[in-house]
PDB file of C-alpha atoms in Angstrom:
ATOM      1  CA  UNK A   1     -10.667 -30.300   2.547  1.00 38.00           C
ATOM      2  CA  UNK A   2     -10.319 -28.550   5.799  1.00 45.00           C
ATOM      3  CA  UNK A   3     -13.275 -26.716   6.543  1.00 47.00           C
ATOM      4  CA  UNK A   4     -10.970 -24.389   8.556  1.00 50.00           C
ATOM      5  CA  UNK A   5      -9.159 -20.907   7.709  1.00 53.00           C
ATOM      6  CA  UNK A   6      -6.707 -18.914   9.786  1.00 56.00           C
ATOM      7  CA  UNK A   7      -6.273 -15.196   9.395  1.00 62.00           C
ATOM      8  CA  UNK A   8      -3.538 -13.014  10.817  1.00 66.00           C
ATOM      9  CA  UNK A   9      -2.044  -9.079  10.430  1.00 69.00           C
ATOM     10  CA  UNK A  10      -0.007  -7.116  12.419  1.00 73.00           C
ATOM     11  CA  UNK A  11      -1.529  -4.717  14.381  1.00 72.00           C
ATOM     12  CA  UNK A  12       0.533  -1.404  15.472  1.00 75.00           C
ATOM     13  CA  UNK A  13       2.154  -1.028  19.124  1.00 70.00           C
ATOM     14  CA  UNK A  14      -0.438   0.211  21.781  1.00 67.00           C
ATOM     15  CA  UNK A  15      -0.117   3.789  22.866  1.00 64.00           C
ATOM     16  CA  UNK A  16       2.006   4.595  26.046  1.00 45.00           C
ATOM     17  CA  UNK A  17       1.057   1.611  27.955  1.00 51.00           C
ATOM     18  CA  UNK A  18       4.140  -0.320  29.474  1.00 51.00           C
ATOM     19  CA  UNK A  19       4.802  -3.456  27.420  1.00 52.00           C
ATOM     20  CA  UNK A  20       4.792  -6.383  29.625  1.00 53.00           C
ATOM     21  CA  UNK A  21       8.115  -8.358  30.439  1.00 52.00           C
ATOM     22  CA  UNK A  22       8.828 -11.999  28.262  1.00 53.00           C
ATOM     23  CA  UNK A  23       8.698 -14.894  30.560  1.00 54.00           C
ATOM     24  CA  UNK A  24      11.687 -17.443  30.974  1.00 52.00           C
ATOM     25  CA  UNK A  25      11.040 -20.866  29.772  1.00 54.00           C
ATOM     26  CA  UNK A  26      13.862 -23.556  29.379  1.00 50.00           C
ATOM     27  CA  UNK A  27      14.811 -24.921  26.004  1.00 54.00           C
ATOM     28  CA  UNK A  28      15.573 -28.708  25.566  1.00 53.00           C
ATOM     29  CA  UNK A  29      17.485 -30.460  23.183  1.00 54.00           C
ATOM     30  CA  UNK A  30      18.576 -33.745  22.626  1.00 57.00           C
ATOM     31  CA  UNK A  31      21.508 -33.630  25.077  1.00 61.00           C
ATOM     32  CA  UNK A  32      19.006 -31.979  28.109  1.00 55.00           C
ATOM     33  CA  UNK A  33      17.685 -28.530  29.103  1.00 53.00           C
ATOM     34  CA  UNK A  34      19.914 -25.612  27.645  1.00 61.00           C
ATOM     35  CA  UNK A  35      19.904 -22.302  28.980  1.00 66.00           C
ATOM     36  CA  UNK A  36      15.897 -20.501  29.696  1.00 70.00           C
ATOM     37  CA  UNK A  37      14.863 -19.040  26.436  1.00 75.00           C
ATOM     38  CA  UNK A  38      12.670 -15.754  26.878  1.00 79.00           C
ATOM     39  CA  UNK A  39       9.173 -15.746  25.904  1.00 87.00           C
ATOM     40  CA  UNK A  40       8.178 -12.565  23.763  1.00 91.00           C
ATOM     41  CA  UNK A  41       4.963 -13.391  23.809  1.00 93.00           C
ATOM     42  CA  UNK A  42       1.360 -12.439  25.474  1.00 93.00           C
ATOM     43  CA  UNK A  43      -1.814 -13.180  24.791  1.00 93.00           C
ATOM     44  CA  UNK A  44      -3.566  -9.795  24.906  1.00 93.00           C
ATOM     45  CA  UNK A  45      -6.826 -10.187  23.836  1.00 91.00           C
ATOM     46  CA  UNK A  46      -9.204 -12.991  23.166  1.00 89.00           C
ATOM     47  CA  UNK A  47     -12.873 -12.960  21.796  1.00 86.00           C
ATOM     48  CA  UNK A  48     -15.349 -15.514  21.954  1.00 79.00           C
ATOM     49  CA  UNK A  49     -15.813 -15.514  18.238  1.00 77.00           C
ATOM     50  CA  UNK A  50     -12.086 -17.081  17.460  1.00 77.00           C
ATOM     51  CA  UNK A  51      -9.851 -13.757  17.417  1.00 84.00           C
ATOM     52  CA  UNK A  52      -6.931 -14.083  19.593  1.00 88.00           C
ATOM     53  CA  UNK A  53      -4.220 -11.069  19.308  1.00 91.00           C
ATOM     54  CA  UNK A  54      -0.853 -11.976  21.066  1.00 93.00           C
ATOM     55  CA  UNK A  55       2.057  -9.115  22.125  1.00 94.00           C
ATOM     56  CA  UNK A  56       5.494  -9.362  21.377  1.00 94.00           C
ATOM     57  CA  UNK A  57       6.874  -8.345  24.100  1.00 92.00           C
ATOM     58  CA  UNK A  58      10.887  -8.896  23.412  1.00 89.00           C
ATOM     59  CA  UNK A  59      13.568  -6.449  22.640  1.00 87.00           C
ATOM     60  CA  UNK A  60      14.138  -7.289  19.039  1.00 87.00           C
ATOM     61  CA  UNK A  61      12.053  -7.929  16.161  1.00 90.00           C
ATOM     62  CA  UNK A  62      11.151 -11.696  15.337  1.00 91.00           C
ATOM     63  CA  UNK A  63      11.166 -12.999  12.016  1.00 91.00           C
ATOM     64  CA  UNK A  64       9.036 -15.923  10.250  1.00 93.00           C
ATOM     65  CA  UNK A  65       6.439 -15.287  12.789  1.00 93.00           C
ATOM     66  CA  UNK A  66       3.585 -17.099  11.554  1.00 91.00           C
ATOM     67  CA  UNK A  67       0.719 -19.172  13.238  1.00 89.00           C
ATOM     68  CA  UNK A  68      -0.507 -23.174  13.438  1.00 87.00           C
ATOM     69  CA  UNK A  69      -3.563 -24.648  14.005  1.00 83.00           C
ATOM     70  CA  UNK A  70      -2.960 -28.135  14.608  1.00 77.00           C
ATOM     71  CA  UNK A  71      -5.402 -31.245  16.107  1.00 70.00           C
ATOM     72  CA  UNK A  72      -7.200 -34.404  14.484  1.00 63.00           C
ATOM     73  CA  UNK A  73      -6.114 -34.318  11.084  1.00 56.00           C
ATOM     74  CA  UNK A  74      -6.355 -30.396  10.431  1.00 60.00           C
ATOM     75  CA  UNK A  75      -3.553 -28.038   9.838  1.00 60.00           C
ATOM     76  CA  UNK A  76      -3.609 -24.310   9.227  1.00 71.00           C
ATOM     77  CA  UNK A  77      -1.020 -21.738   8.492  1.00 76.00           C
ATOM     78  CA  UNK A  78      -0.544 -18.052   8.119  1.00 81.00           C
ATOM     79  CA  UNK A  79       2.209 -16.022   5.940  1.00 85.00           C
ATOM     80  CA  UNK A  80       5.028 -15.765   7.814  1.00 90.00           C
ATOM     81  CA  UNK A  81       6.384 -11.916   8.562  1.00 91.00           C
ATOM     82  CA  UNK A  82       8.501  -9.957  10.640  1.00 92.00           C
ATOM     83  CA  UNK A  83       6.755  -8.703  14.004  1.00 92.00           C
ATOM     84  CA  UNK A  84       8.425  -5.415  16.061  1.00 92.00           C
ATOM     85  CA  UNK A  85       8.395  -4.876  19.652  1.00 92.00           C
ATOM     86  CA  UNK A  86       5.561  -3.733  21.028  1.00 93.00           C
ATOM     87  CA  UNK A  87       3.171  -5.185  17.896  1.00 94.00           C
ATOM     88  CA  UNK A  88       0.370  -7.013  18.032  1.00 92.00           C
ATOM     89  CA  UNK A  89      -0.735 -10.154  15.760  1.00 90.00           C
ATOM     90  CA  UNK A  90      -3.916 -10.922  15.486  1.00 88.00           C
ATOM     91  CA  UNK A  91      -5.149 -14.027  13.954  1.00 86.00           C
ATOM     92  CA  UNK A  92      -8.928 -15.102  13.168  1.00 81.00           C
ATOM     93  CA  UNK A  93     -10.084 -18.549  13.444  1.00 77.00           C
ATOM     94  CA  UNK A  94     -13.326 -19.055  11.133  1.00 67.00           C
ATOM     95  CA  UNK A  95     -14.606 -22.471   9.572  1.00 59.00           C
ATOM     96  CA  UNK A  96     -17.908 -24.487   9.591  1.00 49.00           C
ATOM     97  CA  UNK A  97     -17.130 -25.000  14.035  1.00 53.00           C
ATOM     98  CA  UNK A  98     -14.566 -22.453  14.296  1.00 46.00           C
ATOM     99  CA  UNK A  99     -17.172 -19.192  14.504  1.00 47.00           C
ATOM    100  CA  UNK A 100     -18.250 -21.395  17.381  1.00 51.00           C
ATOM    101  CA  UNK A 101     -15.332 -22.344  18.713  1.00 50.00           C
ATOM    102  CA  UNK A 102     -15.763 -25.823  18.591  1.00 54.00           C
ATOM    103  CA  UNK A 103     -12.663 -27.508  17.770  1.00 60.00           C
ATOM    104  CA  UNK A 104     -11.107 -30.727  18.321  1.00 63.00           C
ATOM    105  CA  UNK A 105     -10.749 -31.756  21.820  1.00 66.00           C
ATOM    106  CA  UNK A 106      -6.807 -31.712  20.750  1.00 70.00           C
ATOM    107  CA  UNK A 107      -6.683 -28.576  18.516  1.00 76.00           C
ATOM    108  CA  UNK A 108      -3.926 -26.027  19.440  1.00 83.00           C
ATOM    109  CA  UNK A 109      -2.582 -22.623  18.154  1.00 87.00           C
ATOM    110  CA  UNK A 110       0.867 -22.614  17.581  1.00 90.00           C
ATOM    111  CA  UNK A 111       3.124 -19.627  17.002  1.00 93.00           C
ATOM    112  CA  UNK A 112       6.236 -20.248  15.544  1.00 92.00           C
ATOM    113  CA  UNK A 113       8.690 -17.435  15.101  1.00 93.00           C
ATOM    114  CA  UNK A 114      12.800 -18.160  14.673  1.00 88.00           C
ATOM    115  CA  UNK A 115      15.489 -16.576  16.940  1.00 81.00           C
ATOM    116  CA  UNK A 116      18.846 -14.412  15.174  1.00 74.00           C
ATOM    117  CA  UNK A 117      20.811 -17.760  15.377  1.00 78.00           C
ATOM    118  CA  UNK A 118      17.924 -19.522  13.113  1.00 82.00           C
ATOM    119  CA  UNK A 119      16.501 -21.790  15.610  1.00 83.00           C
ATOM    120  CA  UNK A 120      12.903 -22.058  15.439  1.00 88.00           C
ATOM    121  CA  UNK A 121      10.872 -21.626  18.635  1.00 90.00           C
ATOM    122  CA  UNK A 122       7.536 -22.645  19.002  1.00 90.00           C
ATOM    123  CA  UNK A 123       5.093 -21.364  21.943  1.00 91.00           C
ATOM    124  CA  UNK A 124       1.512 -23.743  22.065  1.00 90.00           C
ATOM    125  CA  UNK A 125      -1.816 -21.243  22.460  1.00 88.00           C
ATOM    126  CA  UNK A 126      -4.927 -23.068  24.089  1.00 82.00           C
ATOM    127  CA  UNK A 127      -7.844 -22.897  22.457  1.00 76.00           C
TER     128      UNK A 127
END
């Protein structure tokens, strides 16, 4: 049994501060790099007791978002849901190491969120 749990909910777009712009990252497929594929994501906050809360920072709303803890045998997922520009998700990380934050030496935070045209993007979080 996995001894860890991940928790996320939206949380509602910041007051007047500016949003910050997506980043441009390239997207590969089997026949090479395609065109650079936004990022609409930032890591806003992070606490020392396994909450991480991450921006979208795009122009349109992303569906299926959902998290992924991967590393050594462990897997963890969130529902997925529909995040707006300007939102915040924040997912919790608790378990029997995770209040700690001792994970695997190869664990990683994955969101996972699909574009209009149904192609899934994935964006790797260090933990």
């Amino acid at each position: 049994m996995n001894p860890f749990r991940l928790s996320a909910r939206v949380q509602p777009a910041p007051g007047a501060r500016g949003r910050a712009q997506p980043r441009q990252e390239l997207q590969w497929s089997a026949e090479g790099i395609q065109s650079p594929v936004a990022v609409p994501w930032r890591v806003a906050r992070r606490s020392a007791s396994g909450v991480i809360e991450v921006e979208q920072c795009g122009a349109a709303p992303l569906h299926s978002v959902r998290f992924a803890l991967a590393g050594n045998g462990m897997l963890g997922l969130t529902l997925p849901r529909t995040v707006h520009p300007g939102e915040r998700l924040r997912v919790t990380l608790r378990g029997t190491h995770a209040d700690g934050v001792v994970l695997a030496p190869d664990a990683m935070l994955v969101l996972r969120w699909f574009q209009p045209d149904e192609t899934e993007l994935l964006w790797p979080i260090a933990l």
